[in-house]
PDB file of C-alpha atoms and ligand atoms in Angstrom:
ATOM      1  CA  MET A   1    -220.683 -42.060  95.821  1.00  0.00           C
ATOM      2  CA  ALA A   2    -219.073 -43.276  97.964  1.00  0.00           C
ATOM      3  CA  LEU A   3    -215.254 -42.897 100.304  1.00  0.00           C
ATOM      4  CA  LEU A   4    -212.615 -45.175  98.990  1.00  0.00           C
ATOM      5  CA  PRO A   5    -209.961 -47.008 102.109  1.00  0.00           C
ATOM      6  CA  ILE A   6    -206.417 -44.856 100.966  1.00  0.00           C
ATOM      7  CA  LEU A   7    -203.626 -47.623 101.258  1.00  0.00           C
ATOM      8  CA  GLN A   8    -200.938 -46.781 103.481  1.00  0.00           C
ATOM      9  CA  TYR A   9    -197.558 -46.772 102.897  1.00  0.00           C
ATOM     10  CA  PRO A  10    -195.951 -49.205 103.158  1.00  0.00           C
ATOM     11  CA  ASP A  11    -198.600 -50.929 101.833  1.00  0.00           C
ATOM     12  CA  PRO A  12    -196.388 -53.068  99.230  1.00  0.00           C
ATOM     13  CA  ARG A  13    -199.898 -52.733  96.773  1.00  0.00           C
ATOM     14  CA  LEU A  14    -198.383 -49.084  96.558  1.00  0.00           C
ATOM     15  CA  HIS A  15    -195.482 -50.513  94.210  1.00  0.00           C
ATOM     16  CA  THR A  16    -197.859 -52.289  92.004  1.00  0.00           C
ATOM     17  CA  VAL A  17    -197.564 -50.697  88.347  1.00  0.00           C
ATOM     18  CA  ALA A  18    -201.139 -49.508  86.735  1.00  0.00           C
ATOM     19  CA  LYS A  19    -202.284 -50.505  83.181  1.00  0.00           C
ATOM     20  CA  PRO A  20    -203.830 -48.210  80.925  1.00  0.00           C
ATOM     21  CA  VAL A  21    -207.105 -47.466  81.047  1.00  0.00           C
ATOM     22  CA  LYS A  22    -208.955 -48.610  77.502  1.00  0.00           C
ATOM     23  CA  VAL A  23    -212.729 -48.378  78.024  1.00  0.00           C
ATOM     24  CA  PHE A  24    -214.018 -45.180  78.873  1.00  0.00           C
ATOM     25  CA  ASP A  25    -217.670 -46.809  80.682  1.00  0.00           C
ATOM     26  CA  HIS A  26    -219.893 -46.236  83.532  1.00  0.00           C
ATOM     27  CA  ALA A  27    -216.854 -47.998  86.242  1.00  0.00           C
ATOM     28  CA  LEU A  28    -214.769 -45.152  85.078  1.00  0.00           C
ATOM     29  CA  GLN A  29    -217.034 -42.809  85.832  1.00  0.00           C
ATOM     30  CA  LYS A  30    -217.824 -43.328  89.242  1.00  0.00           C
ATOM     31  CA  LEU A  31    -214.148 -44.776  89.816  1.00  0.00           C
ATOM     32  CA  VAL A  32    -213.765 -41.193  88.428  1.00  0.00           C
ATOM     33  CA  ALA A  33    -216.556 -39.415  91.213  1.00  0.00           C
ATOM     34  CA  ASP A  34    -215.307 -41.912  94.089  1.00  0.00           C
ATOM     35  CA  MET A  35    -212.229 -40.876  93.375  1.00  0.00           C
ATOM     36  CA  ALA A  36    -213.274 -37.365  93.907  1.00  0.00           C
ATOM     37  CA  GLU A  37    -215.344 -37.630  97.295  1.00  0.00           C
ATOM     38  CA  THR A  38    -212.181 -39.358  99.040  1.00  0.00           C
ATOM     39  CA  MET A  39    -209.945 -36.775  97.843  1.00  0.00           C
ATOM     40  CA  TYR A  40    -212.283 -34.019  99.048  1.00  0.00           C
ATOM     41  CA  ASP A  41    -212.948 -35.660 101.903  1.00  0.00           C
ATOM     42  CA  ALA A  42    -209.578 -36.499 103.529  1.00  0.00           C
ATOM     43  CA  PRO A  43    -209.095 -33.524 102.586  1.00  0.00           C
ATOM     44  CA  GLY A  44    -206.169 -33.396 100.062  1.00  0.00           C
ATOM     45  CA  ILE A  45    -205.098 -32.119  96.519  1.00  0.00           C
ATOM     46  CA  GLY A  46    -204.694 -35.128  94.452  1.00  0.00           C
ATOM     47  CA  LEU A  47    -205.271 -39.187  94.440  1.00  0.00           C
ATOM     48  CA  ALA A  48    -204.314 -41.658  92.211  1.00  0.00           C
ATOM     49  CA  ALA A  49    -206.318 -44.722  91.367  1.00  0.00           C
ATOM     50  CA  THR A  50    -203.038 -46.675  93.051  1.00  0.00           C
ATOM     51  CA  GLN A  51    -203.884 -45.095  96.423  1.00  0.00           C
ATOM     52  CA  VAL A  52    -207.473 -46.481  96.296  1.00  0.00           C
ATOM     53  CA  ASP A  53    -206.454 -50.052  95.131  1.00  0.00           C
ATOM     54  CA  GLN A  54    -207.415 -49.674  91.563  1.00  0.00           C
ATOM     55  CA  HIS A  55    -204.302 -50.140  89.461  1.00  0.00           C
ATOM     56  CA  ILE A  56    -205.103 -48.339  86.383  1.00  0.00           C
ATOM     57  CA  GLN A  57    -203.461 -45.272  84.990  1.00  0.00           C
ATOM     58  CA  LEU A  58    -206.155 -42.542  86.231  1.00  0.00           C
ATOM     59  CA  ILE A  59    -205.649 -39.436  88.679  1.00  0.00           C
ATOM     60  CA  VAL A  60    -207.685 -36.357  90.421  1.00  0.00           C
ATOM     61  CA  ILE A  61    -206.187 -33.709  91.410  1.00  0.00           C
ATOM     62  CA  ASP A  62    -208.410 -29.968  92.605  1.00  0.00           C
ATOM     63  CA  LEU A  63    -205.748 -27.430  93.832  1.00  0.00           C
ATOM     64  CA  SER A  64    -208.906 -24.573  94.490  1.00  0.00           C
ATOM     65  CA  LYS A  65    -209.643 -23.408  97.148  1.00  0.00           C
ATOM     66  CA  GLU A  66    -213.289 -23.630  96.607  1.00  0.00           C
ATOM     67  CA  LYS A  67    -213.070 -27.724  95.431  1.00  0.00           C
ATOM     68  CA  ASN A  68    -214.392 -27.164  92.524  1.00  0.00           C
ATOM     69  CA  ASP A  69    -212.286 -27.092  89.802  1.00  0.00           C
ATOM     70  CA  LEU A  70    -211.394 -31.584  89.588  1.00  0.00           C
ATOM     71  CA  LEU A  71    -208.833 -32.125  87.031  1.00  0.00           C
ATOM     72  CA  VAL A  72    -209.675 -36.196  85.526  1.00  0.00           C
ATOM     73  CA  LEU A  73    -205.879 -37.183  84.108  1.00  0.00           C
ATOM     74  CA  VAL A  74    -206.367 -40.722  82.487  1.00  0.00           C
ATOM     75  CA  ASN A  75    -203.187 -42.265  81.016  1.00  0.00           C
ATOM     76  CA  PRO A  76    -200.817 -39.333  81.711  1.00  0.00           C
ATOM     77  CA  ARG A  77    -197.775 -39.332  80.115  1.00  0.00           C
ATOM     78  CA  ILE A  78    -195.210 -36.268  79.743  1.00  0.00           C
ATOM     79  CA  ILE A  79    -194.144 -34.861  76.353  1.00  0.00           C
ATOM     80  CA  ALA A  80    -191.910 -32.177  77.506  1.00  0.00           C
ATOM     81  CA  GLU A  81    -190.267 -30.909  81.108  1.00  0.00           C
ATOM     82  CA  SER A  82    -187.946 -28.202  81.669  1.00  0.00           C
ATOM     83  CA  GLY A  83    -186.173 -26.680  84.551  1.00  0.00           C
ATOM     84  CA  HIS A  84    -185.887 -28.181  88.405  1.00  0.00           C
ATOM     85  CA  GLN A  85    -187.902 -26.806  91.460  1.00  0.00           C
ATOM     86  CA  ASP A  86    -187.713 -28.109  95.436  1.00  0.00           C
ATOM     87  CA  TYR A  87    -191.124 -28.631  96.391  1.00  0.00           C
ATOM     88  CA  GLU A  88    -192.163 -29.872 100.393  1.00  0.00           C
ATOM     89  CA  GLU A  89    -194.610 -32.874  99.363  1.00  0.00           C
ATOM     90  CA  GLY A  90    -197.176 -34.748 101.611  1.00  0.00           C
ATOM     91  CA  CYS A  91    -198.948 -37.889 100.178  1.00  0.00           C
ATOM     92  CA  LEU A  92    -202.256 -39.135 101.976  1.00  0.00           C
ATOM     93  CA  SER A  93    -200.678 -42.779 102.089  1.00  0.00           C
ATOM     94  CA  VAL A  94    -197.955 -41.173 104.600  1.00  0.00           C
ATOM     95  CA  PRO A  95    -200.359 -38.699 106.501  1.00  0.00           C
ATOM     96  CA  GLY A  96    -198.138 -36.856 108.390  1.00  0.00           C
ATOM     97  CA  ILE A  97    -194.633 -36.741 107.244  1.00  0.00           C
ATOM     98  CA  TYR A  98    -193.618 -34.216 104.689  1.00  0.00           C
ATOM     99  CA  GLU A  99    -190.096 -33.865 102.825  1.00  0.00           C
ATOM    100  CA  SER A 100    -189.361 -31.725 100.538  1.00  0.00           C
ATOM    101  CA  VAL A 101    -188.416 -33.565  96.361  1.00  0.00           C
ATOM    102  CA  THR A 102    -186.648 -31.871  93.490  1.00  0.00           C
ATOM    103  CA  ARG A 103    -188.839 -32.480  90.292  1.00  0.00           C
ATOM    104  CA  ALA A 104    -188.980 -30.681  87.169  1.00  0.00           C
ATOM    105  CA  GLU A 105    -190.136 -27.951  87.098  1.00  0.00           C
ATOM    106  CA  PHE A 106    -192.476 -26.778  83.989  1.00  0.00           C
ATOM    107  CA  ILE A 107    -194.075 -30.178  82.113  1.00  0.00           C
ATOM    108  CA  THR A 108    -196.291 -30.677  79.532  1.00  0.00           C
ATOM    109  CA  VAL A 109    -198.564 -33.317  79.559  1.00  0.00           C
ATOM    110  CA  GLU A 110    -200.920 -35.289  77.519  1.00  0.00           C
ATOM    111  CA  ALA A 111    -203.842 -37.797  78.773  1.00  0.00           C
ATOM    112  CA  GLU A 112    -207.038 -38.697  78.297  1.00  0.00           C
ATOM    113  CA  ASP A 113    -210.107 -36.991  80.251  1.00  0.00           C
ATOM    114  CA  ALA A 114    -212.463 -39.243  81.608  1.00  0.00           C
ATOM    115  CA  GLN A 115    -214.669 -39.342  78.634  1.00  0.00           C
ATOM    116  CA  GLY A 116    -211.624 -40.405  76.183  1.00  0.00           C
ATOM    117  CA  LYS A 117    -211.057 -37.280  75.436  1.00  0.00           C
ATOM    118  CA  THR A 118    -206.980 -36.594  74.822  1.00  0.00           C
ATOM    119  CA  PHE A 119    -205.786 -32.451  76.086  1.00  0.00           C
ATOM    120  CA  LYS A 120    -202.664 -30.963  76.677  1.00  0.00           C
ATOM    121  CA  LEU A 121    -201.316 -29.512  79.974  1.00  0.00           C
ATOM    122  CA  ASP A 122    -199.035 -26.594  80.520  1.00  0.00           C
ATOM    123  CA  ALA A 123    -198.445 -26.727  84.410  1.00  0.00           C
ATOM    124  CA  ASP A 124    -195.862 -24.956  86.735  1.00  0.00           C
ATOM    125  CA  GLY A 125    -195.587 -24.326  90.303  1.00  0.00           C
ATOM    126  CA  LEU A 126    -197.579 -26.334  92.888  1.00  0.00           C
ATOM    127  CA  LEU A 127    -199.440 -28.004  89.781  1.00  0.00           C
ATOM    128  CA  SER A 128    -196.466 -29.567  88.216  1.00  0.00           C
ATOM    129  CA  VAL A 129    -194.986 -31.006  91.374  1.00  0.00           C
ATOM    130  CA  CYS A 130    -198.953 -32.353  91.892  1.00  0.00           C
ATOM    131  CA  ILE A 131    -198.895 -33.896  88.594  1.00  0.00           C
ATOM    132  CA  GLN A 132    -195.504 -35.840  88.806  1.00  0.00           C
ATOM    133  CA  HIS A 133    -195.898 -36.582  92.642  1.00  0.00           C
ATOM    134  CA  GLU A 134    -199.270 -38.729  91.035  1.00  0.00           C
ATOM    135  CA  MET A 135    -198.090 -39.973  87.719  1.00  0.00           C
ATOM    136  CA  ASP A 136    -195.118 -41.958  89.838  1.00  0.00           C
ATOM    137  CA  HIS A 137    -197.845 -43.573  92.288  1.00  0.00           C
ATOM    138  CA  LEU A 138    -199.028 -45.386  88.927  1.00  0.00           C
ATOM    139  CA  LYS A 139    -195.457 -46.580  88.463  1.00  0.00           C
ATOM    140  CA  GLY A 140    -195.682 -47.790  91.475  1.00  0.00           C
ATOM    141  CA  LYS A 141    -193.647 -45.203  93.333  1.00  0.00           C
ATOM    142  CA  VAL A 142    -194.342 -43.120  96.526  1.00  0.00           C
ATOM    143  CA  PHE A 143    -192.371 -39.716  97.078  1.00  0.00           C
ATOM    144  CA  VAL A 144    -190.610 -41.098 100.155  1.00  0.00           C
ATOM    145  CA  GLU A 145    -188.259 -43.596  97.998  1.00  0.00           C
ATOM    146  CA  TYR A 146    -186.794 -39.827  96.759  1.00  0.00           C
ATOM    147  CA  LEU A 147    -185.731 -39.675 100.713  1.00  0.00           C
ATOM    148  CA  SER A 148    -181.646 -41.045 101.664  1.00  0.00           C
ATOM    149  CA  PRO A 149    -182.697 -44.939 103.450  1.00  0.00           C
ATOM    150  CA  LEU A 150    -182.330 -43.446 107.025  1.00  0.00           C
ATOM    151  CA  LYS A 151    -185.129 -40.894 106.259  1.00  0.00           C
ATOM    152  CA  ARG A 152    -187.375 -43.425 104.791  1.00  0.00           C
ATOM    153  CA  ASN A 153    -186.862 -46.196 107.345  1.00  0.00           C
ATOM    154  CA  ARG A 154    -187.754 -43.655 109.602  1.00  0.00           C
ATOM    155  CA  ILE A 155    -191.165 -42.963 108.245  1.00  0.00           C
ATOM    156  CA  ARG A 156    -191.377 -46.480 107.382  1.00  0.00           C
ATOM    157  CA  SER A 157    -191.238 -47.376 111.572  1.00  0.00           C
ATOM    158  CA  LYS A 158    -193.487 -44.381 112.344  1.00  0.00           C
ATOM    159  CA  MET A 159    -195.974 -45.745 109.989  1.00  0.00           C
ATOM    160  CA  ILE A 160    -196.496 -49.043 111.065  1.00  0.00           C
ATOM    161  CA  LYS A 161    -195.950 -47.926 114.540  1.00  0.00           C
ATOM    162  CA  HIS A 162    -198.896 -45.822 114.201  1.00  0.00           C
ATOM    163  CA  ALA A 163    -200.204 -48.483 112.355  1.00  0.00           C
ATOM    164  CA  ARG A 164    -200.269 -50.593 115.359  1.00  0.00           C
ATOM    165  CA  GLU A 165    -201.584 -48.206 117.802  1.00  0.00           C
ATOM    166  CA  ILE A 166    -204.916 -47.680 116.225  1.00  0.00           C
ATOM    167  CA  GLU A 167    -205.099 -51.273 115.398  1.00  0.00           C
ATOM    168  CA  ARG A 168    -204.923 -51.741 119.244  1.00  0.00           C
ATOM    169  CA  ASN A 169    -207.283 -49.214 120.288  1.00  0.00           C
ATOM    170  CA  SER A 170    -209.877 -50.797 117.650  1.00  0.00           C
ATOM    171  CA  TYR A 171    -209.815 -53.889 119.893  1.00  0.00           C
TER     172      TYR A 171
HETATM  173  C1  LIG B   1    -199.805 -34.745  96.422  1.00  0.00           C
HETATM  174  O1  LIG B   1    -200.960 -34.765  98.466  1.00  0.00           O
HETATM  175  C2  LIG B   1    -199.057 -33.844  96.516  1.00  0.00           C
HETATM  176  O2  LIG B   1    -199.883 -35.673 105.235  1.00  0.00           O
HETATM  177  C3  LIG B   1    -201.355 -34.705  96.974  1.00  0.00           C
HETATM  178  O3  LIG B   1    -202.138 -35.711 106.777  1.00  0.00           O
HETATM  179  C4  LIG B   1    -198.691 -33.153  98.138  1.00  0.00           C
HETATM  180  O4  LIG B   1    -203.543 -34.108  98.637  1.00  0.00           O
HETATM  181  C5  LIG B   1    -198.723 -33.015  95.975  1.00  0.00           C
HETATM  182  C6  LIG B   1    -202.871 -34.762 103.305  1.00  0.00           C
HETATM  183  C7  LIG B   1    -197.927 -32.036  98.035  1.00  0.00           C
HETATM  184  C8  LIG B   1    -197.493 -31.875  95.605  1.00  0.00           C
HETATM  185  C9  LIG B   1    -197.626 -30.939  96.892  1.00  0.00           C
HETATM  186  C10 LIG B   1    -201.460 -34.981 103.640  1.00  0.00           C
HETATM  187  C11 LIG B   1    -203.293 -35.113 103.829  1.00  0.00           C
HETATM  188  C12 LIG B   1    -202.904 -34.460 101.607  1.00  0.00           C
HETATM  189  C13 LIG B   1    -200.497 -35.081 105.017  1.00  0.00           C
HETATM  190  C14 LIG B   1    -201.988 -34.507  99.281  1.00  0.00           C
HETATM  191  C15 LIG B   1    -202.341 -35.509 105.600  1.00  0.00           C
HETATM  192  C16 LIG B   1    -203.268 -35.220 105.260  1.00  0.00           C
HETATM  193  C17 LIG B   1    -201.278 -35.090 100.657  1.00  0.00           C
HETATM  194 CO1  LIG B   2    -199.032 -39.471  97.572  1.00  0.00          CO
END
Protein backbone atom coordinates (compact mmCIF):
# COMPACT_ATOMS: atom_id res chain seq x y z
CA MET A 1 0.00 0.00 0.00
CA ALA A 2 1.07 3.58 -0.49
CA LEU A 3 0.08 7.12 0.36
CA LEU A 4 -0.71 9.14 -2.76
CA PRO A 5 -0.12 12.91 -3.11
CA ILE A 6 -3.43 14.83 -3.13
CA LEU A 7 -3.76 17.59 -5.76
CA GLN A 8 -4.30 20.98 -4.13
CA TYR A 9 -6.74 23.63 -5.43
CA PRO A 10 -6.29 25.52 -7.77
CA ASP A 11 -4.33 22.78 -9.57
CA PRO A 12 -5.76 22.70 -13.14
CA ARG A 13 -5.66 18.87 -13.13
CA LEU A 14 -8.61 18.99 -10.68
CA HIS A 15 -10.73 20.07 -13.67
CA THR A 16 -10.04 16.91 -15.69
CA VAL A 17 -13.15 14.87 -16.57
CA ALA A 18 -12.74 11.23 -15.47
CA LYS A 19 -13.25 8.31 -17.87
CA PRO A 20 -15.40 5.25 -17.06
CA VAL A 21 -13.65 2.17 -15.69
CA LYS A 22 -13.87 -0.74 -18.15
CA VAL A 23 -11.42 -3.26 -16.68
CA PHE A 24 -11.63 -4.39 -13.04
CA ASP A 25 -8.06 -5.62 -12.77
CA HIS A 26 -5.33 -5.81 -10.15
CA ALA A 27 -4.20 -2.25 -10.89
CA LEU A 28 -7.71 -1.03 -9.99
CA GLN A 29 -7.68 -3.01 -6.70
CA LYS A 30 -4.30 -1.46 -5.85
CA LEU A 31 -5.57 2.06 -6.58
CA VAL A 32 -8.63 1.43 -4.36
CA ALA A 33 -6.35 0.25 -1.50
CA ASP A 34 -3.97 3.20 -1.92
CA MET A 35 -6.83 5.73 -2.10
CA ALA A 36 -8.40 4.25 1.05
CA GLU A 37 -5.06 4.43 2.87
CA THR A 38 -4.57 8.03 1.68
CA MET A 39 -8.09 9.02 2.82
CA TYR A 40 -7.70 7.36 6.27
CA ASP A 41 -4.27 8.95 6.75
CA ALA A 42 -5.48 12.50 5.90
CA PRO A 43 -7.95 11.90 7.63
CA GLY A 44 -10.94 12.39 5.36
CA ILE A 45 -14.35 10.86 4.71
CA GLY A 46 -14.24 10.80 0.91
CA LEU A 47 -11.71 10.84 -1.92
CA ALA A 48 -12.15 10.81 -5.70
CA ALA A 49 -9.50 9.37 -8.06
CA THR A 50 -9.29 12.84 -9.69
CA GLN A 51 -7.75 14.17 -6.46
CA VAL A 52 -4.83 11.73 -6.72
CA ASP A 53 -4.35 12.58 -10.42
CA GLN A 54 -5.98 9.35 -11.68
CA HIS A 55 -8.71 10.34 -14.10
CA ILE A 56 -11.07 7.39 -13.87
CA GLN A 57 -14.56 7.19 -12.33
CA LEU A 58 -13.63 5.86 -8.89
CA ILE A 59 -14.60 7.13 -5.43
CA VAL A 60 -13.87 5.87 -1.91
CA ILE A 61 -15.96 6.95 1.10
CA ASP A 62 -15.97 5.94 4.76
CA LEU A 63 -18.24 7.75 7.22
CA SER A 64 -17.70 5.28 10.08
CA LYS A 65 -15.93 6.36 13.27
CA GLU A 66 -13.92 3.12 13.32
CA LYS A 67 -12.76 3.62 9.69
CA ASN A 68 -13.79 0.07 8.87
CA ASP A 69 -16.74 0.57 6.50
CA LEU A 70 -15.22 1.43 3.12
CA LEU A 71 -17.66 2.23 0.32
CA VAL A 72 -16.18 1.92 -3.19
CA LEU A 73 -18.13 3.47 -6.07
CA VAL A 74 -16.97 2.79 -9.61
CA ASN A 75 -18.75 4.51 -12.53
CA PRO A 76 -21.39 6.02 -10.19
CA ARG A 77 -24.56 7.50 -11.68
CA ILE A 78 -27.43 9.21 -9.86
CA ILE A 79 -30.66 7.61 -11.07
CA ALA A 80 -33.05 9.51 -8.77
CA GLU A 81 -32.85 12.58 -6.54
CA SER A 82 -35.19 14.74 -4.50
CA GLY A 83 -35.26 17.57 -1.98
CA HIS A 84 -32.55 20.05 -1.03
CA GLN A 85 -30.15 20.34 1.89
CA ASP A 86 -27.38 22.75 2.90
CA TYR A 87 -24.21 21.29 4.32
CA GLU A 88 -20.92 22.84 5.44
CA GLU A 89 -18.47 21.04 3.13
CA GLY A 90 -14.71 20.69 3.17
CA CYS A 91 -12.30 18.97 0.78
CA LEU A 92 -8.87 17.34 1.05
CA SER A 93 -7.89 19.36 -2.04
CA VAL A 94 -8.89 22.64 -0.32
CA PRO A 95 -7.64 22.15 3.27
CA GLY A 96 -8.80 24.55 5.97
CA ILE A 97 -11.77 25.82 3.95
CA TYR A 98 -15.37 24.98 4.95
CA GLU A 99 -18.37 26.49 3.17
CA SER A 100 -22.07 25.73 2.90
CA VAL A 101 -23.29 24.14 -0.36
CA THR A 102 -26.88 23.28 -1.37
CA ARG A 103 -27.38 19.82 -2.88
CA ALA A 104 -30.09 17.16 -3.31
CA GLU A 105 -31.28 15.66 0.00
CA PHE A 106 -32.06 12.12 -1.19
CA ILE A 107 -30.30 10.31 -4.01
CA THR A 108 -30.35 6.84 -5.49
CA VAL A 109 -26.99 5.87 -6.96
CA GLU A 110 -26.15 2.98 -9.21
CA ALA A 111 -22.48 1.97 -9.41
CA GLU A 112 -20.11 -0.95 -9.76
CA ASP A 113 -18.10 -2.21 -6.80
CA ALA A 114 -14.35 -2.84 -7.03
CA GLN A 115 -15.06 -6.28 -8.54
CA GLY A 116 -17.34 -4.88 -11.25
CA LYS A 117 -20.62 -5.99 -9.68
CA THR A 118 -23.44 -3.46 -10.16
CA PHE A 119 -25.37 -2.31 -7.07
CA LYS A 120 -27.89 0.35 -6.06
CA LEU A 121 -27.71 2.57 -2.99
CA ASP A 122 -30.21 5.00 -1.40
CA ALA A 123 -28.48 7.82 0.45
CA ASP A 124 -29.55 10.78 2.56
CA GLY A 125 -27.83 13.23 4.91
CA LEU A 126 -24.03 13.28 4.97
CA LEU A 127 -23.65 10.19 2.76
CA SER A 128 -25.78 11.84 0.06
CA VAL A 129 -23.70 15.05 0.29
CA CYS A 130 -20.44 13.13 0.21
CA ILE A 131 -21.38 11.05 -2.87
CA GLN A 132 -22.48 14.19 -4.74
CA HIS A 133 -19.29 16.05 -3.70
CA GLU A 134 -17.06 13.19 -4.87
CA MET A 135 -19.02 12.69 -8.11
CA ASP A 136 -18.45 16.38 -8.86
CA HIS A 137 -14.67 15.73 -8.66
CA LEU A 138 -15.08 13.09 -11.40
CA LYS A 139 -16.70 15.79 -13.58
CA GLY A 140 -13.77 18.13 -12.87
CA LYS A 141 -15.74 20.25 -10.41
CA VAL A 142 -14.53 21.40 -6.98
CA PHE A 143 -17.07 22.53 -4.32
CA VAL A 144 -15.70 26.09 -4.23
CA GLU A 145 -17.17 26.52 -7.74
CA TYR A 146 -20.62 26.71 -6.07
CA LEU A 147 -19.52 29.82 -4.14
CA SER A 148 -19.62 33.44 -5.31
CA PRO A 149 -16.68 34.54 -7.52
CA LEU A 150 -15.57 36.83 -4.66
CA LYS A 151 -15.39 33.98 -2.13
CA ARG A 152 -13.80 31.64 -4.67
CA ASN A 153 -11.08 34.17 -5.56
CA ARG A 154 -10.31 34.75 -1.87
CA ILE A 155 -9.93 30.99 -1.37
CA ARG A 156 -7.77 30.72 -4.51
CA SER A 157 -5.43 33.50 -3.30
CA LYS A 158 -5.22 31.98 0.18
CA MET A 159 -4.36 28.56 -1.24
CA ILE A 160 -1.68 29.98 -3.59
CA LYS A 161 -0.16 32.03 -0.74
CA HIS A 162 -0.16 28.98 1.54
CA ALA A 163 1.48 26.79 -1.13
CA ARG A 164 4.20 29.44 -1.61
CA GLU A 165 4.90 29.48 2.13
CA ILE A 166 5.26 25.69 2.21
CA GLU A 167 7.56 25.91 -0.82
CA ARG A 168 9.69 28.64 0.83
CA ASN A 169 9.98 26.69 4.12
CA SER A 170 11.39 23.68 2.27
CA TYR A 171 14.44 25.60 0.99
C1 LIG B 1 -15.95 15.61 1.15
O1 LIG B 1 -14.06 15.81 2.49
C2 LIG B 1 -17.06 16.09 2.06
O2 LIG B 1 -10.15 21.10 5.19
C3 LIG B 1 -14.87 14.85 1.86
O3 LIG B 1 -8.01 20.56 6.69
C4 LIG B 1 -16.82 16.97 3.10
O4 LIG B 1 -12.87 14.30 3.61
C5 LIG B 1 -18.32 15.69 1.86
C6 LIG B 1 -10.46 17.48 5.31
C7 LIG B 1 -17.85 17.39 3.91
C8 LIG B 1 -19.34 16.11 2.67
C9 LIG B 1 -19.12 16.95 3.70
C10 LIG B 1 -10.71 18.79 5.02
C11 LIG B 1 -9.35 17.19 6.10
C12 LIG B 1 -11.30 16.39 4.81
C13 LIG B 1 -9.89 19.81 5.49
C14 LIG B 1 -13.08 15.45 3.37
C15 LIG B 1 -8.78 19.51 6.26
C16 LIG B 1 -8.51 18.20 6.57
C17 LIG B 1 -12.30 16.57 3.91
CO1 LIG C 1 -13.32 17.08 -2.37
